[in-house]
C-alpha cells in the first residue's frame, strides 16, 4: 500500500515537474517571440517602405551607445578628403584573388560598417553589415533585405560605419526610412534580397553621412565574371573580414562568390570591384550562402529602380558617384 502511494507520488511529482518545465518553456518562448515582434512594424509592405519613428530611433541609438559601442571622442570632421575612393582598374593593377580562397581579418574602412539591433530580438549586438552608397542627399546605406525585413520592418536598427573593437569612429546612425522591393516583403523572394536605408545621426542635425565617411560607387548591370572583394562583420567579431575572389553569374539574377569562412553577420556586406565600386551585397540565394560560397543579388534594373526610389530622385544611367 505504501509503495503504491509512494510510486504515485513520484509520478505526480515528475508530472508536475514536466508540466512546470513545459510551462516555463512556453513562457520563455512567448517572451522571446514578444521580444522579436516588439521590434517589428508593418510599414507599407505593398510599397516596401517604412518611415521610422524618430523617438524610437533615438532610443535605439541610446541603447547602442549605452554599453555596446562608444563613439570616438574626437570624431572626424565633415567634408574631409577620403583616400582610395577613386576607382581602380584591378585588371591592370596586378589584382590577385585571396590565397588560399578564404576570408581573413581586414582593416576597418569608413564606408563599411556593422548593423546593430539592441533588445530582445534573438540577435547578437551586431547582426549584419552594410555599406554607404552615394545618393543625392548623402544619407544612404545598402544592406540585405533579410537584415531589415522579416515578417515586418525592424525598428531597432543602428549603423556604425568603420566599426572596430567596440568603437564607432564615425558615430552611430539610425534610419529615417527603409526601402525594400515589395516582392521581398510579400514572400522573401531571394532575387530581391537588397534594402536601402536613409540615415541620420541623433544629436547632430544636418550632418550628412557621406560627408563623414565617403561613399561607394554603385554600378548596375556589371559585366561578369568580374574581380570582387567581399567585406563584412561576423556577428561574433569586432573587426571586419574580407576576401578577394571572382564574381560569376549564378543564373540571370544572382552572383556566385566562392570563398570559405564567410560567417553569419556578414550578410549585407558590400561586394566591390575596381576598388570602391559596389556591384552587390552578401545575401540572396540560400540566405547568402554557406561555408564555401556566398551569393548576392545581381544589381540589374530592379535594383536600380529600388535605389532610385530610396534616394528619391532619378539617377542617370551608369555609375552613380559624386
Tab-separated table of C-alpha atoms in Angstrom:
chain	number	residue	atom	x	y	z
A	1	UNK	CA	0.000	0.000	0.000
A	2	UNK	CA	2.732	2.405	0.941
A	3	UNK	CA	4.746	1.521	-2.111
A	4	UNK	CA	1.791	2.304	-4.432
A	5	UNK	CA	1.228	5.636	-2.757
A	6	UNK	CA	4.936	6.319	-2.939
A	7	UNK	CA	5.063	5.388	-6.626
A	8	UNK	CA	2.065	7.588	-7.393
A	9	UNK	CA	3.702	10.450	-5.510
A	10	UNK	CA	6.844	10.102	-7.575
A	11	UNK	CA	4.862	10.020	-10.817
A	12	UNK	CA	2.805	13.020	-9.765
A	13	UNK	CA	5.959	14.876	-8.788
A	14	UNK	CA	7.536	14.055	-12.131
A	15	UNK	CA	4.352	15.081	-13.944
A	16	UNK	CA	4.248	18.376	-12.082
A	17	UNK	CA	7.920	18.898	-12.876
A	18	UNK	CA	7.405	18.183	-16.579
A	19	UNK	CA	4.346	20.435	-16.745
A	20	UNK	CA	6.265	23.150	-14.919
A	21	UNK	CA	9.163	22.858	-17.349
A	22	UNK	CA	6.802	23.000	-20.328
A	23	UNK	CA	5.012	25.992	-18.856
A	24	UNK	CA	8.319	27.759	-18.248
A	25	UNK	CA	9.491	26.921	-21.753
A	26	UNK	CA	6.217	28.221	-23.142
A	27	UNK	CA	6.512	31.448	-21.181
A	28	UNK	CA	10.125	31.808	-22.272
A	29	UNK	CA	9.231	31.193	-25.931
A	30	UNK	CA	6.349	33.648	-25.700
A	31	UNK	CA	8.647	36.232	-24.140
A	32	UNK	CA	11.285	35.727	-26.844
A	33	UNK	CA	8.610	35.885	-29.525
A	34	UNK	CA	7.295	39.078	-27.938
A	35	UNK	CA	10.843	40.421	-27.933
A	36	UNK	CA	11.180	39.741	-31.641
A	37	UNK	CA	7.762	41.043	-32.653
A	38	UNK	CA	8.148	44.086	-30.404
A	39	UNK	CA	10.851	45.261	-32.801
A	40	UNK	CA	8.790	44.867	-35.980
A	41	UNK	CA	6.480	47.293	-37.763
A	42	UNK	CA	4.151	46.734	-40.704
A	43	UNK	CA	5.112	49.860	-42.600
A	44	UNK	CA	3.756	49.938	-46.147
A	45	UNK	CA	4.525	46.378	-47.245
A	46	UNK	CA	2.693	46.873	-50.551
A	47	UNK	CA	5.199	49.596	-51.446
A	48	UNK	CA	8.091	48.101	-49.463
A	49	UNK	CA	8.609	51.278	-47.443
A	50	UNK	CA	8.831	52.128	-43.750
A	51	UNK	CA	9.164	55.581	-42.188
A	52	UNK	CA	10.939	55.202	-38.844
A	53	UNK	CA	9.531	56.900	-35.742
A	54	UNK	CA	12.211	59.425	-34.649
A	55	UNK	CA	11.785	58.819	-30.921
A	56	UNK	CA	12.032	55.058	-31.354
A	57	UNK	CA	15.158	55.541	-33.452
A	58	UNK	CA	16.696	57.816	-30.818
A	59	UNK	CA	16.063	55.164	-28.162
A	60	UNK	CA	17.832	52.609	-30.348
A	61	UNK	CA	20.868	54.864	-30.700
A	62	UNK	CA	20.940	55.413	-26.939
A	63	UNK	CA	20.765	51.651	-26.337
A	64	UNK	CA	23.699	51.044	-28.680
A	65	UNK	CA	25.756	53.755	-27.012
A	66	UNK	CA	24.850	52.517	-23.532
A	67	UNK	CA	27.396	49.747	-23.207
A	68	UNK	CA	27.604	48.252	-26.712
A	69	UNK	CA	29.598	50.915	-28.529
A	70	UNK	CA	31.436	54.095	-27.688
A	71	UNK	CA	31.948	56.942	-30.104
A	72	UNK	CA	35.383	58.298	-30.885
A	73	UNK	CA	35.988	61.264	-28.534
A	74	UNK	CA	37.476	63.166	-31.490
A	75	UNK	CA	35.316	62.143	-34.457
A	76	UNK	CA	36.357	63.103	-37.981
A	77	UNK	CA	35.019	66.407	-39.275
A	78	UNK	CA	32.686	66.874	-42.211
A	79	UNK	CA	33.950	67.405	-45.754
A	80	UNK	CA	37.222	65.579	-45.203
A	81	UNK	CA	39.029	64.055	-48.164
A	82	UNK	CA	38.934	60.266	-48.342
A	83	UNK	CA	41.824	58.413	-49.898
A	84	UNK	CA	41.113	55.374	-52.011
A	85	UNK	CA	37.635	56.376	-53.176
A	86	UNK	CA	38.706	56.641	-56.821
A	87	UNK	CA	38.027	53.556	-58.951
A	88	UNK	CA	40.981	51.245	-59.522
A	89	UNK	CA	41.193	49.029	-62.595
A	90	UNK	CA	42.089	45.739	-60.935
A	91	UNK	CA	42.666	44.130	-64.327
A	92	UNK	CA	45.754	46.302	-64.822
A	93	UNK	CA	46.754	46.790	-61.181
A	94	UNK	CA	48.056	43.301	-60.523
A	95	UNK	CA	44.932	42.176	-58.661
A	96	UNK	CA	45.014	38.611	-57.376
A	97	UNK	CA	42.395	36.525	-55.532
A	98	UNK	CA	42.987	35.590	-51.904
A	99	UNK	CA	45.307	32.628	-51.452
A	100	UNK	CA	44.001	30.410	-50.011
A	101	UNK	CA	40.499	31.383	-51.104
A	102	UNK	CA	39.127	32.154	-47.646
A	103	UNK	CA	38.122	35.235	-45.667
A	104	UNK	CA	40.592	36.898	-43.326
A	105	UNK	CA	40.588	39.800	-40.874
A	106	UNK	CA	40.660	43.194	-42.576
A	107	UNK	CA	41.214	46.807	-41.638
A	108	UNK	CA	38.013	48.722	-40.893
A	109	UNK	CA	37.113	51.291	-43.548
A	110	UNK	CA	34.835	54.334	-43.210
A	111	UNK	CA	32.255	53.423	-45.850
A	112	UNK	CA	31.563	49.908	-44.483
A	113	UNK	CA	30.075	49.194	-41.077
A	114	UNK	CA	28.075	46.983	-38.744
A	115	UNK	CA	24.306	46.975	-38.251
A	116	UNK	CA	23.261	46.790	-34.599
A	117	UNK	CA	19.874	45.718	-33.224
A	118	UNK	CA	19.701	46.165	-29.436
A	119	UNK	CA	16.955	44.476	-27.464
A	120	UNK	CA	15.450	41.008	-27.081
A	121	UNK	CA	15.287	40.085	-30.760
A	122	UNK	CA	17.396	36.924	-30.632
A	123	UNK	CA	20.398	38.508	-32.378
A	124	UNK	CA	23.822	39.449	-31.118
A	125	UNK	CA	24.870	43.051	-30.692
A	126	UNK	CA	25.587	43.466	-34.400
A	127	UNK	CA	23.776	41.069	-36.691
A	128	UNK	CA	24.511	42.294	-40.231
A	129	UNK	CA	26.759	44.563	-42.292
A	130	UNK	CA	26.134	47.472	-44.655
A	131	UNK	CA	27.879	49.964	-46.913
A	132	UNK	CA	27.470	53.706	-47.507
A	133	UNK	CA	26.355	54.268	-51.095
A	134	UNK	CA	26.317	57.617	-52.863
A	135	UNK	CA	22.950	59.361	-53.151
A	136	UNK	CA	21.794	62.930	-53.809
A	137	UNK	CA	21.105	63.516	-50.106
A	138	UNK	CA	24.294	61.788	-48.945
A	139	UNK	CA	22.471	59.686	-46.343
A	140	UNK	CA	22.023	56.235	-47.889
A	141	UNK	CA	23.302	52.764	-46.980
A	142	UNK	CA	22.693	49.416	-48.649
A	143	UNK	CA	22.357	46.012	-46.989
A	144	UNK	CA	20.493	42.720	-47.445
A	145	UNK	CA	16.709	42.897	-47.183
A	146	UNK	CA	16.665	39.954	-44.763
A	147	UNK	CA	18.666	42.116	-42.344
A	148	UNK	CA	15.871	44.688	-42.092
A	149	UNK	CA	12.618	42.940	-43.027
A	150	UNK	CA	11.411	39.526	-41.856
A	151	UNK	CA	7.666	39.483	-41.381
A	152	UNK	CA	7.858	43.229	-40.735
A	153	UNK	CA	10.325	46.107	-40.802
A	154	UNK	CA	12.871	46.062	-37.979
A	155	UNK	CA	12.566	49.140	-35.810
A	156	UNK	CA	15.679	48.631	-33.656
A	157	UNK	CA	18.408	49.257	-36.219
A	158	UNK	CA	21.535	51.388	-35.907
A	159	UNK	CA	24.579	51.641	-38.164
A	160	UNK	CA	28.183	52.145	-37.028
A	161	UNK	CA	30.393	52.913	-40.056
A	162	UNK	CA	34.037	51.960	-39.725
A	163	UNK	CA	33.241	49.993	-36.559
A	164	UNK	CA	36.177	48.306	-34.803
A	165	UNK	CA	36.819	46.902	-31.332
A	166	UNK	CA	33.748	48.442	-29.710
A	167	UNK	CA	34.364	51.914	-31.161
A	168	UNK	CA	32.183	53.773	-33.669
A	169	UNK	CA	34.725	56.293	-35.006
A	170	UNK	CA	32.184	57.963	-37.301
A	171	UNK	CA	29.224	57.919	-34.930
A	172	UNK	CA	26.030	55.895	-34.620
A	173	UNK	CA	23.347	56.485	-37.255
A	174	UNK	CA	19.676	55.439	-37.319
A	175	UNK	CA	17.141	55.019	-40.138
A	176	UNK	CA	14.624	57.608	-41.154
A	177	UNK	CA	13.314	55.389	-43.945
A	178	UNK	CA	13.770	51.796	-45.137
A	179	UNK	CA	13.076	50.612	-48.693
A	180	UNK	CA	12.793	47.025	-49.901
A	181	UNK	CA	11.245	45.599	-53.040
A	182	UNK	CA	7.572	44.692	-52.423
A	183	UNK	CA	8.372	41.216	-53.767
A	184	UNK	CA	10.698	40.724	-50.816
A	185	UNK	CA	8.029	41.908	-48.371
A	186	UNK	CA	5.482	39.613	-49.975
A	187	UNK	CA	7.338	36.292	-49.882
A	188	UNK	CA	11.059	36.909	-49.245
A	189	UNK	CA	11.998	36.354	-52.890
A	190	UNK	CA	15.808	35.816	-52.812
A	191	UNK	CA	16.139	37.686	-56.113
A	192	UNK	CA	15.179	40.870	-54.225
A	193	UNK	CA	17.273	40.480	-51.066
A	194	UNK	CA	18.503	44.092	-51.103
A	195	UNK	CA	17.479	47.073	-48.958
A	196	UNK	CA	18.359	50.764	-48.865
A	197	UNK	CA	18.153	52.832	-45.666
A	198	UNK	CA	18.278	56.604	-45.299
A	199	UNK	CA	20.014	57.604	-42.076
A	200	UNK	CA	20.562	60.482	-39.669
A	201	UNK	CA	22.841	60.901	-36.661
A	202	UNK	CA	20.987	61.727	-33.437
A	203	UNK	CA	22.324	64.849	-31.780
A	204	UNK	CA	23.959	66.101	-34.989
A	205	UNK	CA	21.193	67.749	-37.036
A	206	UNK	CA	22.137	68.454	-40.621
A	207	UNK	CA	25.211	66.206	-40.628
A	208	UNK	CA	25.398	64.081	-43.796
A	209	UNK	CA	26.672	60.530	-43.559
A	210	UNK	CA	28.579	60.724	-46.829
A	211	UNK	CA	30.439	63.841	-45.713
A	212	UNK	CA	31.730	61.899	-42.716
A	213	UNK	CA	32.516	58.528	-44.269
A	214	UNK	CA	32.806	58.930	-48.004
A	215	UNK	CA	30.758	56.549	-50.135
A	216	UNK	CA	30.789	53.615	-52.506
A	217	UNK	CA	30.003	53.947	-56.194
A	218	UNK	CA	27.004	51.858	-57.199
A	219	UNK	CA	27.085	50.169	-60.584
A	220	UNK	CA	24.310	48.291	-62.358
A	221	UNK	CA	24.464	45.512	-64.971
A	222	UNK	CA	28.130	44.744	-64.347
A	223	UNK	CA	29.762	42.548	-66.951
A	224	UNK	CA	30.642	39.150	-65.487
A	225	UNK	CA	32.865	37.478	-64.472
A	226	UNK	CA	34.487	40.322	-62.542
A	227	UNK	CA	37.124	40.557	-59.790
A	228	UNK	CA	35.360	41.096	-56.489
A	229	UNK	CA	36.121	41.855	-52.852
A	230	UNK	CA	33.657	40.854	-50.115
A	231	UNK	CA	33.655	42.831	-46.851
A	232	UNK	CA	31.539	42.174	-43.765
A	233	UNK	CA	31.406	41.902	-39.991
A	234	UNK	CA	30.961	38.443	-38.426
A	235	UNK	CA	28.428	38.757	-35.628
A	236	UNK	CA	30.894	37.327	-33.102
A	237	UNK	CA	33.881	39.520	-34.063
A	238	UNK	CA	34.792	43.171	-33.639
A	239	UNK	CA	36.695	43.627	-36.901
A	240	UNK	CA	35.587	43.042	-40.496
A	241	UNK	CA	36.616	40.193	-42.755
A	242	UNK	CA	37.404	40.453	-46.435
A	243	UNK	CA	38.008	38.065	-49.299
A	244	UNK	CA	39.186	38.692	-52.848
A	245	UNK	CA	37.516	36.366	-55.316
A	246	UNK	CA	35.664	36.412	-58.644
A	247	UNK	CA	32.005	37.303	-59.077
A	248	UNK	CA	30.369	34.895	-61.510
A	249	UNK	CA	26.816	34.624	-62.751
A	250	UNK	CA	24.620	32.115	-60.911
A	251	UNK	CA	21.707	32.364	-63.280
A	252	UNK	CA	20.325	35.694	-64.515
A	253	UNK	CA	19.634	37.215	-61.077
A	254	UNK	CA	22.420	36.078	-58.715
A	255	UNK	CA	26.181	36.423	-58.244
A	256	UNK	CA	28.235	33.473	-57.017
A	257	UNK	CA	31.302	34.310	-54.909
A	258	UNK	CA	33.470	31.347	-53.965
A	259	UNK	CA	35.301	31.952	-50.684
A	260	UNK	CA	35.440	29.928	-47.471
A	261	UNK	CA	34.755	31.112	-43.925
A	262	UNK	CA	32.344	33.986	-44.579
A	263	UNK	CA	30.145	33.572	-41.457
A	264	UNK	CA	26.846	34.902	-40.120
A	265	UNK	CA	26.813	38.657	-39.642
A	266	UNK	CA	28.464	39.392	-42.980
A	267	UNK	CA	25.050	39.479	-44.684
A	268	UNK	CA	24.537	42.867	-46.257
A	269	UNK	CA	28.269	43.458	-46.566
A	270	UNK	CA	29.310	45.020	-49.878
A	271	UNK	CA	30.614	43.165	-52.911
A	272	UNK	CA	33.105	45.509	-54.583
A	273	UNK	CA	35.030	45.622	-57.819
A	274	UNK	CA	37.630	48.116	-59.025
A	275	UNK	CA	38.280	49.496	-55.565
A	276	UNK	CA	35.102	51.165	-54.273
A	277	UNK	CA	32.574	50.208	-56.977
A	278	UNK	CA	29.596	48.395	-55.455
A	279	UNK	CA	28.112	45.555	-57.530
A	280	UNK	CA	26.257	43.560	-54.846
A	281	UNK	CA	25.699	42.765	-51.175
A	282	UNK	CA	26.061	39.407	-49.447
A	283	UNK	CA	22.620	37.783	-49.419
A	284	UNK	CA	20.195	36.380	-51.944
A	285	UNK	CA	20.284	32.649	-52.636
A	286	UNK	CA	20.316	30.420	-49.531
A	287	UNK	CA	20.260	33.495	-47.305
A	288	UNK	CA	23.695	34.494	-48.583
A	289	UNK	CA	25.380	31.113	-48.996
A	290	UNK	CA	27.247	28.502	-46.976
A	291	UNK	CA	30.745	27.825	-45.626
A	292	UNK	CA	32.297	27.714	-49.092
A	293	UNK	CA	30.211	30.042	-51.270
A	294	UNK	CA	28.495	33.407	-50.849
A	295	UNK	CA	25.808	34.901	-53.052
A	296	UNK	CA	24.472	38.329	-53.944
A	297	UNK	CA	21.544	39.581	-55.950
A	298	UNK	CA	22.752	40.769	-59.347
A	299	UNK	CA	22.406	44.542	-59.490
A	300	UNK	CA	20.214	44.854	-62.582
A	301	UNK	CA	17.244	47.037	-63.425
A	302	UNK	CA	15.070	46.071	-60.406
A	303	UNK	CA	17.829	47.138	-58.010
A	304	UNK	CA	18.337	50.340	-59.994
A	305	UNK	CA	14.621	51.104	-59.579
A	306	UNK	CA	14.790	50.399	-55.848
A	307	UNK	CA	17.890	52.600	-55.475
A	308	UNK	CA	16.217	55.479	-57.316
A	309	UNK	CA	13.093	55.198	-55.174
A	310	UNK	CA	15.123	55.066	-51.960
A	311	UNK	CA	17.242	58.063	-52.879
A	312	UNK	CA	14.107	59.949	-54.014
A	313	UNK	CA	15.481	61.101	-57.297
A	314	UNK	CA	16.012	59.750	-60.772
A	315	UNK	CA	19.672	58.867	-61.197
A	316	UNK	CA	21.370	58.861	-64.587
A	317	UNK	CA	22.341	55.617	-66.275
A	318	UNK	CA	25.684	54.022	-65.490
A	319	UNK	CA	27.732	54.604	-62.348
A	320	UNK	CA	26.467	56.879	-59.558
A	321	UNK	CA	29.148	58.756	-57.688
A	322	UNK	CA	29.969	62.273	-56.508
